[in-house]
Phi, psi and omega in degrees: 000132181287168182298319181296318179296323180296323182281310187260351183085167178286170178304315181298317181297321179292319180294322182296332180300326180278345182268330182305318179299327179292318178298323178299319180297319181296313182294329180293337181272358188304310184293322180299315182284332177293331182282348182286148172283169178303317182296319180293322179294316180293332180289348179294328183298305177299328179295315179297318180298320180295318180297324177294320178295332181275003173115352177288155180261169177298323179295327179296319185263001184307308183303319181289318180296316179296320179296323180293315180294322180300316180291319180297318180298322179294317182287321187273319186251346186076019179240119177252115182307131176291171178301317182294331177287325174298317180298317177301319179296322178295318179299317179296318179299328181283000179077048181226178176259128176261115177270110181236133184294160178305136176087004182270003174081049180297327182300318180289324180303319184297335182296330185291301179291332180297314179298311183302311184286335179290341181295339179286341181085004182270355178088139178237134177252124174253114191256128178237174188273342179211165184299322183300311182292322180297315181293313181301312185290325180292325179282316187285299180286335178301334179300322181295313182293320179295322178301324181272006173090013177260157177263149183233132179243163181225128178245109176226186183294155171061043173256151176282168179301317182296319179295321179292318179299317179295320182294317180287335179286345181293161179295320181230127183239121174268141179188174180264154181301320181297310184298318182292322178295316180293324178298322178298315180294317180296322178300326182270012170244000185289146177264333180237146184299326183286357174274345181282150183243326182278159180230037178112172184228088186269301185215129178235138171249116184259114176281147185050054188298329180290325179295316186280315187269344179249299186298322184262008187294331182276351182263108180284150171280130182228126169262123186233155174244173183289129178278180184251358187281148178281154179265001185298323182297329179296317179294321179293317180296323178294316179302325178284312187296325184292347179268352188275157178256132182253158175231127185257127174244153177250345178242132183293339181260022182302122184294328183295331182293338182274348185289123182291342180271008182302133182277070181200153179263335174209154184249131178253123174260104185295325183292312181274352182055053178233159175225131185226136177291141171275176178301322179294320179296321179296317180298319178296321180296317181296324178289316183295317185263007179056055181245150175279319182211114182297334185279351179300142181306324182291346179261012185297326180294315179296317180300320180297316180296320178296316180300319180290324180294316180287332175292320178299322180281321189274323188243340184262117185253135177293141181067008171239299180271333182204164173234158174257117184223124179052042177072017179233153175266116180249127180289141175259127178296122185291341183265321184253345183078008181273155174284138182251081182296141177085348179267145178224145173294147184266177175059029174085359180293323180297317179295324179296322178290322177300318179293320180298319183270004176058042170252172183299126180275119182277154180293152177292154180252157178255130182287124178262325179201147181207149174202149175271158176299327180303311183281332177295312184285343174281357174289335186287138177297322177224130183233137176217168182202165178218144180194168177272343186218104178224339189302325182291343179251026185304315183297318182293316179299321181289317185289313189271320187250356183057039180249134172257163186244131175243122181279118182270129179297153180282156180294322175236151182298145177280124181248011181295144177260119177257105183284160174296154177296142173257117184254132180240156183291318183238162179293320179299317178299320179297312182295324177297322179293322178298315180299319178299317181294319178298315180301314182301315179292319184297323182296328180260007175084007180284122180295145183232135171242117181258121180260132178238160184268347180211163179297321182301310181290326179301313182285328177298314180295323179299318179296321180294321179293320179299319179300324181275359178077023179263117179289137183205163174260133179254129181228118171209187185299339183283337179231043186293347183302325182261018187309303185298320182294314181297315182294319181298328183265007182292349181264007179291153180302123177079004182287141173236123182235128176249116186224151171292149186310130173065016172296148179078022180301138181094357178246125179284139173265111182261134180296135181091347180115167182251111185299326182298318182288329176294317179295323177298319179297324178296323178296322179297317180295330181283357174095011179282146180285164179299325181295315180294319180298318179300318178288322182293325181267357177273192186236008183288147177290141180204155172237014178289120185299324181295318180292319180297322178295316178295324180295322179293317178299319180299315181297319180296313181295325180297315178299317182298312182290326178298321178296318180294321187287331184305320178288321179297320181299320178295320178300317181293320179298318180294331179281354176115001181078189183287133177255120179260127176244121173263125185268001181189145173282134178280162176306326184249131178299330182299320180293322176297318180294325178296318179296314178301322185292351178291339179256153175078030179285144175050044176079005178291152173288161178182169182212145178223149174205139175256134176252126187230147172235158180288352178267356178297148182307316183300313181289322183293319185271326187236356184288338178093148183290334183299318180294315180301314182296320180297320180294321179296318182295324182291335179053051184274144178296144185291345177266003181264121178290144180251129176239120183205138179295326179298319180295314181301316179296320180297319180296313180296320179297319179298315180295317179298321179299313181293318179301318181295318178297315181295321178297315179297323178296315180293324179294321178295317177304317183291321179301318178290317183290334178297324177298312179296324184295320178300316180292321178299318180298319180295310182297310182294324179296317179290323177300316182299319179299319179295315181297328183274010170099017177301143179289110187277340186301316180299321179296316181297318179297321177295320178298315180299315179301315181296315182298314181294317179303317180299315180295317181293317180298321177299318181293326183272000186301118177087357180228155179270328181224150180271145169269174186297323181296314179296322180295318179298319178299318179292318181298325180299331182278336186251324184282150186087346177244298182277338176199161184294161177300144178068007179289331178236127178221141179234143171270167180298324179298316179298316182299322180297335182262355187254132172266185184299321182294321181294318178295317179301315181298318181297316181293314183293325178295316179294321180294318179296320179295319180294321180294322179295322177299316180298319180293321178297323180290319184280331195082146186303313182300319180294318182296320179298321180292317178299315179304314184298310184294315180298313181301313181296319181294319180295315178303314182297316181299312184287328178295319178299316179295325180294321178301314179297317181296320178294323178297316178297317179299316183295323180298321185268344190291332183295337179294342180297337181301329179293337179264022179060032177247135178290116183302323181297315180297316178298320181296315180298315183296310184288325180292328177295317178299317179296322181294317179295322175299317181296316180300317179297318180294322178299315181299312181297315184292322179297312180298315181302315182292320183291323178287338181270342186294144178213157179280134178276135177275162183306320182296321180295319180298318179297315181300319180297320180296318179297316181298319179295320182296322182283342180269004177271151177226155181268126179284169181298336180268007178089359180273153179272129182238137177282140173261104183292145176289137181270116180239126179285119180268131180263124178294148184295334181263002179279159178298141181291134182293351181285349177089011182289339183089353178272166172291149182304321184292334181265359183239248182295330180298335179265319192253352185295000000 
């Protein structure tokens, strides 16, 4: 700690000084609120709402509202928030991040600001990382809010539109980050307002805020539809890539990598996680695919597939980055070690891995809508979060989200012992030391939790423990079903648990064991189904006799196990508490701190130590050659731990380097997505206006005016008056579309007297008259509905194509850096041009469709039905199958078939 911090205190300590007086006010009301009856306490909610309507602010009523929730929680749940929890609640209400250690009761803390902010009627979203926590918290903490007269909603997987609408309409809504993000995207694809489910973004409390806003920030949410591309190229690229020889470098400036005589077909840079063909590899590719030049633009698709195939072989490791399960490639979360079902790598990398592992290659998908978590959560007027570890990412939270972090003191002092790192020369030496430490703890009954960075290392350590005859629980993404149970029981006397880092997040490790999980196991033994057990151990109201019976058994067993465990917990404390062993330093110090934080909860004893080797990825890639050279000179035995200040500094420096690189990567993602986000806001904002009933006719008339003006100006380019030939050419483009043939005619004398504006006025007047005739035929209400639906559909179609085009632009734009051009500036300039092109195309296409639309007469409808019936065929299984009409679709960027030499979107695609 620096001299200034010693004198003035840390930022958190200074901020807390202004919060303590508010906490004092809340505590001063305790006796007054304790004396209230249930009815009087519940009557506080309408009273607070009325006071807000009369002009008081949320800060004015905060002490009373918090005192009311505190009393309600005590009466309903038997939990009375401690002073430090009140302080955490105030920090959240202020729109900040509260850093609270594991076991400090963050779930209860959220009830305080959620209740206060819900009084405005604008809705509060409490965001968690998975469905289990969202459901548990909505039922458990929801009891407090329901007692106080507020409604509580839940957003999880597999809900109907009506259920989602009801959940978002509630005063307080619990849900997962993924579901809420996808609901936002789906709302902005809706054609009718009643299809939308969300009602705005007022205030969000994000649980495990570092996991959601930092770890998942680079992963965009994507709603996709089935693409049209074949998967055959992936198999061909795989067939080619598997024959190639790779060369692995750890430094991007490796001189050997530049040598043209290098005996390799492609180079893998482990640090940058890239794979690049050498000159020899390019020559082989050209021979294999029968190409003259792989770099030609027309070969860009093949080049992309080859690049993804060598990346799949060179940088993506099985049981580290992904697992193969039931014939599918499932991504492994690099931070939690959990399987990420339903997620796929983008840009064809997932298909390349499928081809590499010889499982079924799925078709590419087309992006319909996308947003990053960074931009989704910045939609909220007020954002706050809570976690046990945020301080190491202070700069990122401040830069990207404008959030500051306040460290909340623990309810009881932390007595955990954090030992210095033990550094070994080799990985084998390190693992032998880990086994020795596990044995030592196991012999005295001290529970041990061993954290590993990958499934591969996790299983290796498990085999070594089995060899030594040490019984243990193994936890990784492959057996995640028992995750919470295994982690909860990791504090039992003599327990040894080997888990991937941070598995079981959100589950407390209690010394002596977790009575709740023991009681749950008793229900299983009693023959209850998983569904009944879930309801019996949940908090939802029910009158089902089976659930009530199971709930009673659970309560009895819980009391019994708590009594048994109280003695066990003392035995574990005497043995030293939970011992945490880290087998490798993670890229991020925050993940290491999360692992450490599993021990020493609520004043319990505990101990932690990290075991590191110079062969670990972090040290190998970022530790620097100086450390490696020094170790070689020392000639130390591989079983001898090395303790050196230089080593400790090198480890910290390596982690800081990786954190800085990751921050820059996320910042770069955001810089690019911010460009897209501005365009997304414009498109979604205009869609929202249309859905909310904006009069579209004026917009359509303006579009028509713009389209006709554009056509006339093109015809008049370079001349003051049109001759008859030019006029006929112009008429061919407008008549039959904007007005009937021969509705507008000019003589040469008239043309000689008319400028561009006069011709435009004549055309727009005729077009407006023709549109009015169409409206009279349809009736005004029908026409307004047709306008709305056509406009929204055209906007969606062109927006989807624009997303793909922006993705293509972004892939190639980074190469501009080699030409001394800032890629971001080039991206902003070109994307703006593309956006303006898209807006012009939307206007033209909307007007074209509306002027072409017509009402079908009864006879036409009958004829269509007959035609459809005759185009059906009976399948071999007796089912009726439709034969779709085959229509050749012309891409917007392809040459126009009319032979003009222009792109289709700038020629017939715009004006046809």
